[in-house]
């Protein structure tokens, strides 16, 4: 599947059939080794994450500990100010001399002033008929698997785009681009759009959701009987500014690509997305019911500059920037 976003379509519709969607910026909140979804309560998770969203983010965000995320948060990095959800990921450059450097993120088209982060989309039913059920308090999910190194096991909805310019939206691949990308690398993560209607967060964080039983979300495919409830399509675009690492003299001598995820994956097949729902009240449901298209009068908004001011101090004290001799946490790298 390939997205079609061009300057001629400044509203960035996901597909020609999309009648409505939310598209907004969420700047960086903090970069550190915490993972309250997979490693709740652990200060120093196995690998590094870049977090965006609400400042209620902390080591333990289990529903018992944090039953109402919006009431605990005092700010969000997102331009829709009622979204206190959290989303995360981190990429490194592996130089020929064996050192590593964190790759910065940059604002997407229309959000250039953002302090890194990502562009977030929520899309209701593509056909424009029927309704979706917004996520509920306590809802969390993961798509993709950081331990995967098999191309055939990568969901087709999790991809990379080598940006020829900021508006490139074709040529998606399941692995890291093999050549230098003139405008950076964009990671695309599209979450499942069908829910079992009951489970908020199973132990694997993924079995409660599914993709359509046939067809795709973009073709309005039906949900499987096991997951009959349609939910919004949550979609991330993360733009990694790899332009400072395009010198082939620094790339591996064997000609292979030099980028590695913070969880040690050089193939790119471990690409994944994490999500902890944190919208205030019924704000997301109202937005989905009203079929907002980019702008949404039903939601409270703030400027990118206001979102940039929302930060939290790192809990784990360690070096994550500059040239490092190993990935944070001592994470081993696939060879």
mmCIF file of C-alpha atoms in Angstrom:
data_model
loop_
_atom_site.group_PDB
_atom_site.id
_atom_site.type_symbol
_atom_site.label_atom_id
_atom_site.label_comp_id
_atom_site.label_asym_id
_atom_site.label_seq_id
_atom_site.Cartn_x
_atom_site.Cartn_y
_atom_site.Cartn_z
ATOM 1 C CA UNK A 1 0.000 0.000 0.000
ATOM 2 C CA UNK A 2 1.215 3.498 -0.796
ATOM 3 C CA UNK A 3 -0.074 6.826 0.454
ATOM 4 C CA UNK A 4 -0.765 9.597 -2.029
ATOM 5 C CA UNK A 5 0.058 12.921 -0.391
ATOM 6 C CA UNK A 6 1.165 15.764 -2.625
ATOM 7 C CA UNK A 7 1.331 19.547 -2.590
ATOM 8 C CA UNK A 8 -1.802 19.474 -4.705
ATOM 9 C CA UNK A 9 -3.559 17.861 -1.754
ATOM 10 C CA UNK A 10 -2.453 20.022 1.178
ATOM 11 C CA UNK A 11 -5.044 18.457 3.486
ATOM 12 C CA UNK A 12 -3.031 15.242 3.316
ATOM 13 C CA UNK A 13 -5.940 12.880 2.746
ATOM 14 C CA UNK A 14 -4.969 9.301 3.378
ATOM 15 C CA UNK A 15 -6.710 8.011 0.277
ATOM 16 C CA UNK A 16 -8.839 9.545 -2.484
ATOM 17 C CA UNK A 17 -11.893 8.052 -0.728
ATOM 18 C CA UNK A 18 -11.212 9.581 2.697
ATOM 19 C CA UNK A 19 -13.983 12.004 3.591
ATOM 20 C CA UNK A 20 -12.667 13.126 6.966
ATOM 21 C CA UNK A 21 -9.677 12.767 9.252
ATOM 22 C CA UNK A 22 -7.691 14.416 11.997
ATOM 23 C CA UNK A 23 -4.102 15.305 11.096
ATOM 24 C CA UNK A 24 -2.021 17.039 13.719
ATOM 25 C CA UNK A 25 1.460 17.489 15.140
ATOM 26 C CA UNK A 26 2.783 16.090 18.417
ATOM 27 C CA UNK A 27 6.253 17.360 19.376
ATOM 28 C CA UNK A 28 8.836 15.529 21.450
ATOM 29 C CA UNK A 29 8.100 15.229 25.180
ATOM 30 C CA UNK A 30 11.237 13.375 26.318
ATOM 31 C CA UNK A 31 13.760 10.780 25.095
ATOM 32 C CA UNK A 32 14.630 8.044 27.597
ATOM 33 C CA UNK A 33 14.556 4.335 28.449
ATOM 34 C CA UNK A 34 11.052 3.987 29.832
ATOM 35 C CA UNK A 35 8.324 1.718 28.482
ATOM 36 C CA UNK A 36 5.222 1.752 30.725
ATOM 37 C CA UNK A 37 3.364 -0.417 28.215
ATOM 38 C CA UNK A 38 5.755 -3.383 27.950
ATOM 39 C CA UNK A 39 7.863 -2.819 31.087
ATOM 40 C CA UNK A 40 5.541 -1.077 33.564
ATOM 41 C CA UNK A 41 7.250 0.300 36.642
ATOM 42 C CA UNK A 42 10.759 -0.351 35.319
ATOM 43 C CA UNK A 43 13.139 2.618 35.425
ATOM 44 C CA UNK A 44 15.481 1.677 32.608
ATOM 45 C CA UNK A 45 13.617 -0.387 30.016
ATOM 46 C CA UNK A 46 15.690 -2.503 27.589
ATOM 47 C CA UNK A 47 15.731 0.131 24.840
ATOM 48 C CA UNK A 48 15.399 3.876 24.344
ATOM 49 C CA UNK A 49 12.170 5.613 23.308
ATOM 50 C CA UNK A 50 11.263 9.081 22.084
ATOM 51 C CA UNK A 51 7.949 10.025 23.709
ATOM 52 C CA UNK A 52 5.323 12.463 22.511
ATOM 53 C CA UNK A 53 1.991 13.533 23.969
ATOM 54 C CA UNK A 54 0.827 14.239 27.514
ATOM 55 C CA UNK A 55 3.156 14.915 30.433
ATOM 56 C CA UNK A 56 1.511 12.266 32.642
ATOM 57 C CA UNK A 57 4.048 9.873 31.085
ATOM 58 C CA UNK A 58 5.965 7.951 33.771
ATOM 59 C CA UNK A 59 7.384 4.469 34.451
ATOM 60 C CA UNK A 60 4.094 2.972 35.671
ATOM 61 C CA UNK A 61 0.968 3.989 33.749
ATOM 62 C CA UNK A 62 -1.102 0.880 34.447
ATOM 63 C CA UNK A 63 -4.853 1.592 34.826
ATOM 64 C CA UNK A 64 -4.633 0.771 38.528
ATOM 65 C CA UNK A 65 -1.875 3.342 39.012
ATOM 66 C CA UNK A 66 -3.086 5.923 36.503
ATOM 67 C CA UNK A 67 -6.803 5.356 35.837
ATOM 68 C CA UNK A 68 -7.417 8.766 34.248
ATOM 69 C CA UNK A 69 -4.446 10.031 32.234
ATOM 70 C CA UNK A 70 -6.000 13.404 31.214
ATOM 71 C CA UNK A 71 -6.663 14.357 34.844
ATOM 72 C CA UNK A 72 -3.003 13.745 35.716
ATOM 73 C CA UNK A 73 -1.521 15.599 32.737
ATOM 74 C CA UNK A 74 -1.044 19.367 32.807
ATOM 75 C CA UNK A 75 0.105 19.788 29.205
ATOM 76 C CA UNK A 76 0.512 17.949 25.910
ATOM 77 C CA UNK A 77 2.907 18.276 22.990
ATOM 78 C CA UNK A 78 0.016 17.726 20.556
ATOM 79 C CA UNK A 79 -1.734 20.576 18.749
ATOM 80 C CA UNK A 80 -5.125 19.135 19.662
ATOM 81 C CA UNK A 81 -4.930 20.102 23.313
ATOM 82 C CA UNK A 82 -7.303 17.392 24.580
ATOM 83 C CA UNK A 83 -5.014 14.597 23.420
ATOM 84 C CA UNK A 84 -2.826 13.442 26.325
ATOM 85 C CA UNK A 85 -2.097 10.063 24.730
ATOM 86 C CA UNK A 86 1.496 8.830 24.413
ATOM 87 C CA UNK A 87 3.311 7.446 21.369
ATOM 88 C CA UNK A 88 7.012 6.525 20.897
ATOM 89 C CA UNK A 89 10.191 5.213 18.917
ATOM 90 C CA UNK A 90 14.022 6.039 18.337
ATOM 91 C CA UNK A 91 16.571 5.523 15.523
ATOM 92 C CA UNK A 92 20.407 5.589 15.515
ATOM 93 C CA UNK A 93 23.124 5.906 12.867
ATOM 94 C CA UNK A 94 25.842 3.242 13.085
ATOM 95 C CA UNK A 95 29.085 4.715 11.739
ATOM 96 C CA UNK A 96 31.811 2.714 10.013
ATOM 97 C CA UNK A 97 34.088 3.157 13.055
ATOM 98 C CA UNK A 98 31.625 1.339 15.314
ATOM 99 C CA UNK A 99 30.100 4.355 17.072
ATOM 100 C CA UNK A 100 26.444 5.374 17.186
ATOM 101 C CA UNK A 101 24.650 8.716 16.954
ATOM 102 C CA UNK A 102 20.976 9.359 17.599
ATOM 103 C CA UNK A 103 19.105 10.494 14.487
ATOM 104 C CA UNK A 104 17.013 13.619 15.161
ATOM 105 C CA UNK A 105 13.425 13.939 14.084
ATOM 106 C CA UNK A 106 11.985 16.934 12.297
ATOM 107 C CA UNK A 107 8.552 18.387 11.681
ATOM 108 C CA UNK A 108 6.483 17.037 8.815
ATOM 109 C CA UNK A 109 5.013 19.079 5.945
ATOM 110 C CA UNK A 110 2.937 21.862 7.493
ATOM 111 C CA UNK A 111 4.458 21.253 10.942
ATOM 112 C CA UNK A 112 8.042 22.374 10.335
ATOM 113 C CA UNK A 113 8.179 24.322 13.616
ATOM 114 C CA UNK A 114 7.643 21.182 15.694
ATOM 115 C CA UNK A 115 10.414 19.972 17.975
ATOM 116 C CA UNK A 116 10.709 16.530 16.384
ATOM 117 C CA UNK A 117 7.880 14.213 17.335
ATOM 118 C CA UNK A 118 5.480 12.878 14.750
ATOM 119 C CA UNK A 119 2.362 13.550 12.725
ATOM 120 C CA UNK A 120 -0.694 11.715 14.034
ATOM 121 C CA UNK A 121 -3.821 10.839 12.058
ATOM 122 C CA UNK A 122 -7.196 9.511 13.209
ATOM 123 C CA UNK A 123 -9.542 8.505 10.392
ATOM 124 C CA UNK A 124 -13.142 7.277 10.805
ATOM 125 C CA UNK A 125 -14.958 5.023 8.335
ATOM 126 C CA UNK A 126 -13.527 5.591 4.842
ATOM 127 C CA UNK A 127 -16.891 5.221 3.096
ATOM 128 C CA UNK A 128 -18.373 8.107 5.059
ATOM 129 C CA UNK A 129 -21.255 5.901 6.208
ATOM 130 C CA UNK A 130 -21.579 4.346 9.632
ATOM 131 C CA UNK A 131 -19.614 5.233 12.722
ATOM 132 C CA UNK A 132 -16.486 4.229 14.545
ATOM 133 C CA UNK A 133 -16.125 3.686 18.274
ATOM 134 C CA UNK A 134 -13.381 5.825 19.773
ATOM 135 C CA UNK A 135 -10.835 4.189 22.068
ATOM 136 C CA UNK A 136 -11.777 3.924 25.739
ATOM 137 C CA UNK A 137 -9.859 4.933 28.910
ATOM 138 C CA UNK A 138 -7.280 2.257 29.635
ATOM 139 C CA UNK A 139 -6.969 1.247 25.962
ATOM 140 C CA UNK A 140 -3.431 0.450 24.743
ATOM 141 C CA UNK A 141 -2.057 -1.362 21.693
ATOM 142 C CA UNK A 142 1.079 -2.273 19.783
ATOM 143 C CA UNK A 143 1.493 -3.032 16.093
ATOM 144 C CA UNK A 144 4.653 -4.705 14.795
ATOM 145 C CA UNK A 145 7.240 -6.600 16.818
ATOM 146 C CA UNK A 146 10.661 -5.225 17.847
ATOM 147 C CA UNK A 147 12.122 -8.757 17.932
ATOM 148 C CA UNK A 148 11.057 -9.583 14.373
ATOM 149 C CA UNK A 149 13.798 -9.941 11.731
ATOM 150 C CA UNK A 150 11.698 -11.646 9.030
ATOM 151 C CA UNK A 151 10.365 -9.575 6.126
ATOM 152 C CA UNK A 152 7.351 -11.841 5.621
ATOM 153 C CA UNK A 153 6.256 -11.235 9.212
ATOM 154 C CA UNK A 154 6.154 -7.444 8.879
ATOM 155 C CA UNK A 155 2.586 -6.083 8.712
ATOM 156 C CA UNK A 156 2.071 -4.401 5.354
ATOM 157 C CA UNK A 157 0.816 -1.380 7.272
ATOM 158 C CA UNK A 158 4.261 -0.712 8.833
ATOM 159 C CA UNK A 159 6.707 0.771 6.312
ATOM 160 C CA UNK A 160 9.514 3.193 5.417
ATOM 161 C CA UNK A 161 9.581 5.960 2.808
ATOM 162 C CA UNK A 162 12.867 7.300 1.412
ATOM 163 C CA UNK A 163 12.059 10.996 1.040
ATOM 164 C CA UNK A 164 13.291 12.501 -2.212
ATOM 165 C CA UNK A 165 11.718 15.734 -0.950
ATOM 166 C CA UNK A 166 9.393 16.471 1.996
ATOM 167 C CA UNK A 167 6.316 15.587 -0.059
ATOM 168 C CA UNK A 168 7.394 12.120 -1.251
ATOM 169 C CA UNK A 169 4.635 9.618 -0.481
ATOM 170 C CA UNK A 170 5.426 6.626 -2.676
ATOM 171 C CA UNK A 171 7.918 3.788 -2.806
ATOM 172 C CA UNK A 172 7.213 2.395 0.666
ATOM 173 C CA UNK A 173 9.343 -0.558 1.817
ATOM 174 C CA UNK A 174 9.315 -2.951 4.759
ATOM 175 C CA UNK A 175 13.042 -2.539 5.423
ATOM 176 C CA UNK A 176 15.361 0.439 5.835
ATOM 177 C CA UNK A 177 16.134 2.293 2.581
ATOM 178 C CA UNK A 178 19.357 1.052 0.991
ATOM 179 C CA UNK A 179 20.547 4.403 -0.389
ATOM 180 C CA UNK A 180 20.946 7.895 1.114
ATOM 181 C CA UNK A 181 17.599 9.718 1.253
ATOM 182 C CA UNK A 182 17.846 13.386 0.197
ATOM 183 C CA UNK A 183 15.138 14.623 2.601
ATOM 184 C CA UNK A 184 15.269 11.948 5.310
ATOM 185 C CA UNK A 185 13.448 8.715 6.114
ATOM 186 C CA UNK A 186 9.772 8.662 7.010
ATOM 187 C CA UNK A 187 8.389 5.792 9.083
ATOM 188 C CA UNK A 188 4.720 4.958 8.535
ATOM 189 C CA UNK A 189 2.722 3.017 11.143
ATOM 190 C CA UNK A 190 -0.958 2.223 10.547
ATOM 191 C CA UNK A 191 -2.722 0.509 13.436
ATOM 192 C CA UNK A 192 -5.522 -2.086 13.206
ATOM 193 C CA UNK A 193 -9.048 -0.748 12.774
ATOM 194 C CA UNK A 194 -11.153 -3.510 14.341
ATOM 195 C CA UNK A 195 -11.603 -4.199 18.076
ATOM 196 C CA UNK A 196 -13.097 -7.114 20.017
ATOM 197 C CA UNK A 197 -15.279 -4.597 21.847
ATOM 198 C CA UNK A 198 -14.264 -5.688 25.342
ATOM 199 C CA UNK A 199 -10.528 -5.948 26.010
ATOM 200 C CA UNK A 200 -8.654 -2.723 26.717
ATOM 201 C CA UNK A 201 -5.138 -4.128 26.989
ATOM 202 C CA UNK A 202 -4.381 -7.862 26.779
ATOM 203 C CA UNK A 203 -1.002 -9.215 27.939
ATOM 204 C CA UNK A 204 0.380 -9.109 24.373
ATOM 205 C CA UNK A 205 -1.085 -5.604 23.785
ATOM 206 C CA UNK A 206 -2.240 -6.637 20.304
ATOM 207 C CA UNK A 207 -4.683 -9.576 20.188
ATOM 208 C CA UNK A 208 -7.689 -7.371 21.022
ATOM 209 C CA UNK A 209 -7.379 -5.570 17.670
ATOM 210 C CA UNK A 210 -7.260 -6.758 14.055
ATOM 211 C CA UNK A 211 -7.115 -5.543 10.490
ATOM 212 C CA UNK A 212 -10.160 -6.054 8.193
ATOM 213 C CA UNK A 213 -11.129 -9.656 7.414
ATOM 214 C CA UNK A 214 -10.898 -8.924 3.697
ATOM 215 C CA UNK A 215 -9.780 -5.960 1.682
ATOM 216 C CA UNK A 216 -8.232 -3.100 3.611
ATOM 217 C CA UNK A 217 -9.260 -0.145 5.715
ATOM 218 C CA UNK A 218 -8.786 2.018 2.618
ATOM 219 C CA UNK A 219 -11.276 -0.128 0.671
ATOM 220 C CA UNK A 220 -13.704 -0.200 3.617
ATOM 221 C CA UNK A 221 -13.097 -3.902 4.254
ATOM 222 C CA UNK A 222 -15.336 -5.564 6.861
ATOM 223 C CA UNK A 223 -14.126 -6.357 10.360
ATOM 224 C CA UNK A 224 -13.750 -10.040 11.296
ATOM 225 C CA UNK A 225 -16.418 -11.636 13.492
ATOM 226 C CA UNK A 226 -13.877 -11.953 16.297
ATOM 227 C CA UNK A 227 -13.243 -8.179 16.249
ATOM 228 C CA UNK A 228 -16.568 -6.684 15.099
ATOM 229 C CA UNK A 229 -16.210 -3.121 16.410
ATOM 230 C CA UNK A 230 -14.808 -0.534 14.006
ATOM 231 C CA UNK A 231 -12.327 1.864 15.584
ATOM 232 C CA UNK A 232 -10.542 4.869 14.057
ATOM 233 C CA UNK A 233 -7.461 4.201 12.001
ATOM 234 C CA UNK A 234 -4.575 5.545 14.042
ATOM 235 C CA UNK A 235 -1.628 6.354 11.802
ATOM 236 C CA UNK A 236 1.819 7.814 12.572
ATOM 237 C CA UNK A 237 4.238 9.520 10.218
ATOM 238 C CA UNK A 238 7.673 10.022 11.805
ATOM 239 C CA UNK A 239 10.273 11.978 9.803
ATOM 240 C CA UNK A 240 13.869 11.137 10.694
ATOM 241 C CA UNK A 241 16.391 13.765 9.604
ATOM 242 C CA UNK A 242 19.013 11.393 8.208
ATOM 243 C CA UNK A 243 20.466 14.071 5.910
ATOM 244 C CA UNK A 244 23.417 14.624 8.240
ATOM 245 C CA UNK A 245 24.401 10.972 7.759
ATOM 246 C CA UNK A 246 24.333 10.700 3.960
ATOM 247 C CA UNK A 247 28.123 10.595 3.479
ATOM 248 C CA UNK A 248 28.791 7.138 2.039
ATOM 249 C CA UNK A 249 32.332 7.308 3.427
ATOM 250 C CA UNK A 250 30.798 6.846 6.875
ATOM 251 C CA UNK A 251 28.515 3.989 5.822
ATOM 252 C CA UNK A 252 29.562 0.342 6.361
ATOM 253 C CA UNK A 253 32.355 -0.766 4.034
ATOM 254 C CA UNK A 254 30.207 -3.614 2.690
ATOM 255 C CA UNK A 255 27.745 -1.058 1.297
ATOM 256 C CA UNK A 256 24.883 -1.995 3.632
ATOM 257 C CA UNK A 257 22.631 0.695 5.072
ATOM 258 C CA UNK A 258 23.805 2.219 8.392
ATOM 259 C CA UNK A 259 20.680 2.799 10.449
ATOM 260 C CA UNK A 260 19.634 0.800 13.476
ATOM 261 C CA UNK A 261 16.683 0.981 15.832
ATOM 262 C CA UNK A 262 17.411 1.562 19.513
ATOM 263 C CA UNK A 263 16.352 -2.057 20.096
ATOM 264 C CA UNK A 264 19.291 -3.296 17.986
ATOM 265 C CA UNK A 265 17.497 -3.989 14.690
ATOM 266 C CA UNK A 266 19.496 -3.218 11.511
ATOM 267 C CA UNK A 267 17.019 -4.862 9.145
ATOM 268 C CA UNK A 268 14.129 -2.513 9.866
ATOM 269 C CA UNK A 269 11.745 -5.455 10.163
ATOM 270 C CA UNK A 270 11.289 -4.795 13.895
ATOM 271 C CA UNK A 271 9.588 -1.462 13.187
ATOM 272 C CA UNK A 272 6.598 -1.085 15.484
ATOM 273 C CA UNK A 273 4.305 1.435 17.114
ATOM 274 C CA UNK A 274 3.099 1.772 20.706
ATOM 275 C CA UNK A 275 -0.042 3.622 21.811
ATOM 276 C CA UNK A 276 -1.486 4.557 25.203
ATOM 277 C CA UNK A 277 -4.890 6.247 24.844
ATOM 278 C CA UNK A 278 -5.307 9.474 26.767
ATOM 279 C CA UNK A 279 -7.893 11.738 25.145
ATOM 280 C CA UNK A 280 -9.939 13.867 27.531
ATOM 281 C CA UNK A 281 -13.536 12.771 28.060
ATOM 282 C CA UNK A 282 -15.417 12.068 24.848
ATOM 283 C CA UNK A 283 -13.414 14.538 22.741
ATOM 284 C CA UNK A 284 -12.169 11.920 20.262
ATOM 285 C CA UNK A 285 -15.630 10.381 19.849
ATOM 286 C CA UNK A 286 -17.097 13.817 19.125
ATOM 287 C CA UNK A 287 -14.412 14.466 16.516
ATOM 288 C CA UNK A 288 -15.047 11.110 14.828
ATOM 289 C CA UNK A 289 -18.840 11.571 14.876
ATOM 290 C CA UNK A 290 -18.600 15.056 13.363
ATOM 291 C CA UNK A 291 -16.283 13.876 10.537
ATOM 292 C CA UNK A 292 -13.781 16.646 11.176
ATOM 293 C CA UNK A 293 -11.431 17.171 8.261
ATOM 294 C CA UNK A 294 -8.013 18.400 9.471
ATOM 295 C CA UNK A 295 -9.450 21.399 11.346
ATOM 296 C CA UNK A 296 -11.928 20.440 14.042
ATOM 297 C CA UNK A 297 -14.008 23.135 15.783
ATOM 298 C CA UNK A 298 -15.260 20.478 18.195
ATOM 299 C CA UNK A 299 -11.757 20.150 19.686
ATOM 300 C CA UNK A 300 -9.592 22.551 21.664
ATOM 301 C CA UNK A 301 -6.380 23.447 19.844
ATOM 302 C CA UNK A 302 -3.023 24.964 20.667
ATOM 303 C CA UNK A 303 -0.107 26.172 18.567
ATOM 304 C CA UNK A 304 2.933 24.050 17.740
ATOM 305 C CA UNK A 305 4.990 26.528 19.766
ATOM 306 C CA UNK A 306 2.813 25.866 22.814
ATOM 307 C CA UNK A 307 3.191 22.129 22.293
ATOM 308 C CA UNK A 308 6.970 22.506 22.070
ATOM 309 C CA UNK A 309 6.985 23.951 25.581
ATOM 310 C CA UNK A 310 5.526 20.790 27.120
ATOM 311 C CA UNK A 311 8.382 18.590 28.344
ATOM 312 C CA UNK A 312 9.297 16.312 31.244
ATOM 313 C CA UNK A 313 12.675 15.568 32.784
ATOM 314 C CA UNK A 314 14.191 12.181 32.024
ATOM 315 C CA UNK A 315 14.007 9.635 34.832
ATOM 316 C CA UNK A 316 16.938 7.559 33.556
ATOM 317 C CA UNK A 317 20.210 9.492 33.736
ATOM 318 C CA UNK A 318 22.457 8.393 30.850
ATOM 319 C CA UNK A 319 24.138 9.645 27.700
ATOM 320 C CA UNK A 320 21.917 9.256 24.645
ATOM 321 C CA UNK A 321 23.356 11.901 22.309
ATOM 322 C CA UNK A 322 26.745 12.585 20.751
ATOM 323 C CA UNK A 323 28.882 9.706 19.491
ATOM 324 C CA UNK A 324 28.346 6.602 21.641
ATOM 325 C CA UNK A 325 30.325 3.363 21.766
ATOM 326 C CA UNK A 326 27.125 1.359 22.304
ATOM 327 C CA UNK A 327 23.391 1.867 22.175
ATOM 328 C CA UNK A 328 21.767 3.149 25.388
ATOM 329 C CA UNK A 329 21.212 0.394 27.900
ATOM 330 C CA UNK A 330 23.942 -1.678 26.265
ATOM 331 C CA UNK A 331 21.448 -3.012 23.729
ATOM 332 C CA UNK A 332 23.279 -5.415 21.388
ATOM 333 C CA UNK A 333 23.064 -4.728 17.651
ATOM 334 C CA UNK A 334 22.227 -7.374 15.058
ATOM 335 C CA UNK A 335 25.203 -8.178 12.856
#
